[in-house]
Short mmCIF file of C-alpha atoms in Angstrom, two decimals:
data_model
loop_
_atom_site.label_atom_id
_atom_site.label_comp_id
_atom_site.label_asym_id
_atom_site.label_seq_id
_atom_site.Cartn_x
_atom_site.Cartn_y
_atom_site.Cartn_z
CA MET V 1 2.52 17.78 2.96
CA VAL V 2 3.56 17.18 -0.63
CA LEU V 3 5.09 13.49 -1.31
CA ASP V 4 8.53 13.09 -2.77
CA LYS V 5 10.98 10.41 -3.68
CA ALA V 6 12.75 11.09 0.29
CA THR V 7 9.34 10.89 1.83
CA GLU V 8 7.96 7.17 2.07
CA PHE V 9 4.85 6.58 4.36
CA THR V 10 5.22 2.93 5.36
CA GLY V 11 5.16 1.00 8.04
CA SER V 12 4.79 -1.91 10.45
CA CYS V 13 3.20 -4.29 12.84
CA GLY V 14 5.72 -4.89 16.41
CA CYS V 15 7.03 -8.06 15.10
CA GLY V 16 7.57 -6.56 11.63
CA GLN V 17 6.14 -9.44 9.72
CA LEU V 18 2.97 -6.95 7.80
CA THR V 19 4.52 -4.31 6.04
CA TYR V 20 2.81 -1.86 4.01
CA GLN V 21 3.76 1.62 2.04
CA MET V 22 1.08 4.11 1.81
CA SER V 23 1.14 5.69 -1.76
CA SER V 24 0.42 8.98 -1.12
CA PRO V 25 0.44 11.21 1.89
CA PRO V 26 -3.44 10.74 4.13
CA MET V 27 -5.99 13.00 2.82
CA PHE V 28 -6.53 13.94 6.98
CA VAL V 29 -5.50 12.34 10.84
CA HIS V 30 -7.63 12.21 13.56
CA CYS V 31 -6.97 12.16 17.13
CA CYS V 32 -8.90 10.22 18.64
CA HIS V 33 -10.25 10.20 22.44
CA CYS V 34 -13.33 7.84 22.29
CA LYS V 35 -13.88 5.47 25.16
CA GLU V 36 -13.67 2.95 22.37
CA CYS V 37 -10.06 4.17 21.04
CA GLN V 38 -9.41 3.50 24.33
CA LYS V 39 -10.78 0.47 25.29
CA GLN V 40 -9.39 -1.28 21.25
CA THR V 41 -5.91 0.52 22.03
CA GLY V 42 -4.97 0.04 25.75
CA SER V 43 -4.08 4.28 25.50
CA ALA V 44 -5.51 7.54 26.03
CA TYR V 45 -6.40 7.82 22.74
CA VAL V 46 -5.40 6.87 18.14
CA LEU V 47 -3.90 8.57 15.93
CA ASN V 48 -5.47 7.51 12.50
CA ALA V 49 -4.63 8.81 8.89
CA VAL V 50 -7.50 8.28 6.66
CA ILE V 51 -6.29 7.52 3.21
CA LYS V 52 -8.25 5.94 0.79
CA THR V 53 -7.85 1.96 0.90
CA GLU V 54 -6.26 1.48 -2.54
CA ARG V 55 -3.50 3.58 -2.15
CA VAL V 56 -2.08 1.38 0.44
CA THR V 57 -0.54 -1.89 0.14
CA TRP V 58 0.49 -4.40 2.25
CA ARG V 59 1.62 -7.67 3.01
CA GLY V 60 1.89 -10.20 5.47
CA GLU V 61 -0.27 -12.85 7.18
CA ALA V 62 -3.31 -10.50 9.09
CA THR V 63 -6.49 -11.46 10.75
CA ASN V 64 -9.62 -8.84 11.05
CA HIS V 65 -11.63 -8.54 13.68
CA THR V 66 -15.07 -6.65 14.03
CA LEU V 67 -15.38 -3.61 16.70
CA ALA V 68 -17.92 -1.51 18.22
CA THR V 69 -17.41 1.95 17.85
CA PRO V 70 -19.37 5.19 19.07
CA SER V 71 -22.10 5.51 16.13
CA GLY V 72 -22.88 1.80 16.22
CA LYS V 73 -21.97 0.27 12.85
CA GLY V 74 -18.69 -0.70 14.17
CA GLN V 75 -15.53 -1.25 12.54
CA LYS V 76 -13.07 -4.20 11.10
CA ILE V 77 -9.02 -4.04 12.09
CA THR V 78 -6.65 -5.07 10.34
CA ARG V 79 -4.38 -7.19 12.69
CA CYS V 80 -0.72 -8.55 12.71
CA ALA V 81 -1.61 -12.35 13.29
CA ILE V 82 1.60 -13.28 14.54
CA CYS V 83 1.68 -10.35 17.26
CA GLY V 84 -1.78 -9.28 17.20
CA THR V 85 -0.30 -4.82 16.32
CA ALA V 86 -3.58 -2.85 15.33
CA VAL V 87 -2.25 -1.85 11.98
CA PHE V 88 -5.05 -0.08 9.89
CA SER V 89 -9.11 -0.76 10.03
CA GLU V 90 -11.74 0.24 8.37
CA TYR V 91 -15.56 1.68 9.08
CA MET V 92 -18.46 -0.49 8.26
CA VAL V 93 -19.75 2.98 6.82
CA ARG V 94 -17.27 3.29 4.53
CA LEU V 95 -15.58 -0.25 4.17
CA GLY V 96 -13.49 -0.77 1.13
CA LYS V 97 -13.37 2.82 0.45
CA VAL V 98 -11.02 4.64 3.22
CA ARG V 99 -8.62 2.85 5.27
CA TYR V 100 -7.24 4.25 8.30
CA ILE V 101 -3.51 4.01 9.48
CA ARG V 102 -2.80 3.69 13.28
CA VAL V 103 -0.26 6.81 12.74
CA GLY V 104 2.06 4.80 15.30
CA THR V 105 2.56 1.49 12.97
CA LEU V 106 4.47 3.98 10.93
CA ASP V 107 8.26 4.11 10.26
CA ASN V 108 7.90 7.74 10.96
CA PRO V 109 4.68 8.86 13.13
CA ASP V 110 6.26 12.52 12.43
CA LEU V 111 4.70 11.99 8.90
CA CYS V 112 1.14 11.93 10.16
CA PRO V 113 0.54 14.38 13.02
CA PRO V 114 -2.71 15.48 13.56
CA ASP V 115 -5.40 17.49 11.66
CA ALA V 116 -7.99 17.23 14.20
CA GLN V 117 -8.64 16.29 17.97
CA ILE V 118 -12.57 13.98 18.12
CA PHE V 119 -14.61 13.25 20.93
CA THR V 120 -12.43 15.57 23.36
CA SER V 121 -15.65 14.86 25.31
CA SER V 122 -14.21 11.76 26.32
CA LYS V 123 -10.86 12.26 26.50
CA GLN V 124 -8.28 11.50 29.89
CA SER V 125 -8.84 14.49 31.97
CA TRP V 126 -4.49 14.21 32.31
CA VAL V 127 -4.71 14.46 28.52
CA PRO V 128 -3.73 18.02 27.43
CA LEU V 129 -5.29 19.08 24.15
CA ASN V 130 -2.60 21.49 22.16
CA PRO V 131 -4.76 24.65 21.00
CA ASP V 132 -2.75 24.41 17.89
CA ILE V 133 -4.53 21.49 16.55
CA LEU V 134 -8.15 22.29 16.16
CA SER V 135 -10.52 20.17 19.10
CA PHE V 136 -13.84 18.79 18.69
CA GLU V 137 -16.53 17.41 21.66
CA ASN V 138 -17.51 15.14 19.76
CA PHE V 139 -17.20 14.08 15.67
CA TYR V 140 -17.33 17.45 13.06
CA GLU V 141 -18.76 17.94 9.31
CA PHE V 142 -16.40 16.95 6.68
CA LYS V 143 -16.83 19.95 4.76
CA GLU V 144 -16.67 22.01 7.35
CA VAL V 145 -13.07 21.28 8.67
CA TRP V 146 -11.29 19.31 5.40
CA PRO V 147 -8.94 21.55 4.14
CA GLU V 148 -10.55 22.02 0.61
CA ASN V 149 -7.23 19.64 -1.18
CA ALA V 150 -8.70 16.66 1.37
CA TRP V 151 -12.24 17.88 0.76
CA THR V 152 -11.97 16.79 -2.62
CA ARG V 153 -9.94 13.61 -1.90
CA LEU V 154 -12.70 12.01 -0.43
CA ASN V 155 -15.74 13.08 -2.34
CA ALA V 156 -13.65 11.37 -4.96
CA VAL V 157 -13.30 8.27 -3.37
CA PHE V 158 -16.77 7.80 -3.03
CA SER V 159 -17.72 8.61 -6.95
CA ASP V 160 -15.96 5.81 -7.91
#
């Protein structure tokens, strides 16, 4: 996807107090079916748009909560301090480098369809998987799955 002046990656929490803007399209979007995402969202899965942390600006009062992940390393979830909506998260292993935007909080979530469905081994039995989207029972190797331009962007994050 090419970012132009007509495409805005903006979003907010449920009450609108916490707002954000992404200065570029995400590198990749995950549809995660792991049990922790199910528990933390109260839903069958979560959609996370992966982007370099510095490409996200936000305003508003927020709280941070550290919660478990399947890896055991944890993640920091940023929520609106007023309504509690989870807006984005950072996994501790990539803290300060990569942010995971909750796609449902975008003003136009259609801008970020999933590139991959992950942890499908723990998906709810009634959730159908889209055969046109890559699916993985657990996780995958970044280099084998991400498009070359996204892989290059990810590597640049860690070489800064």
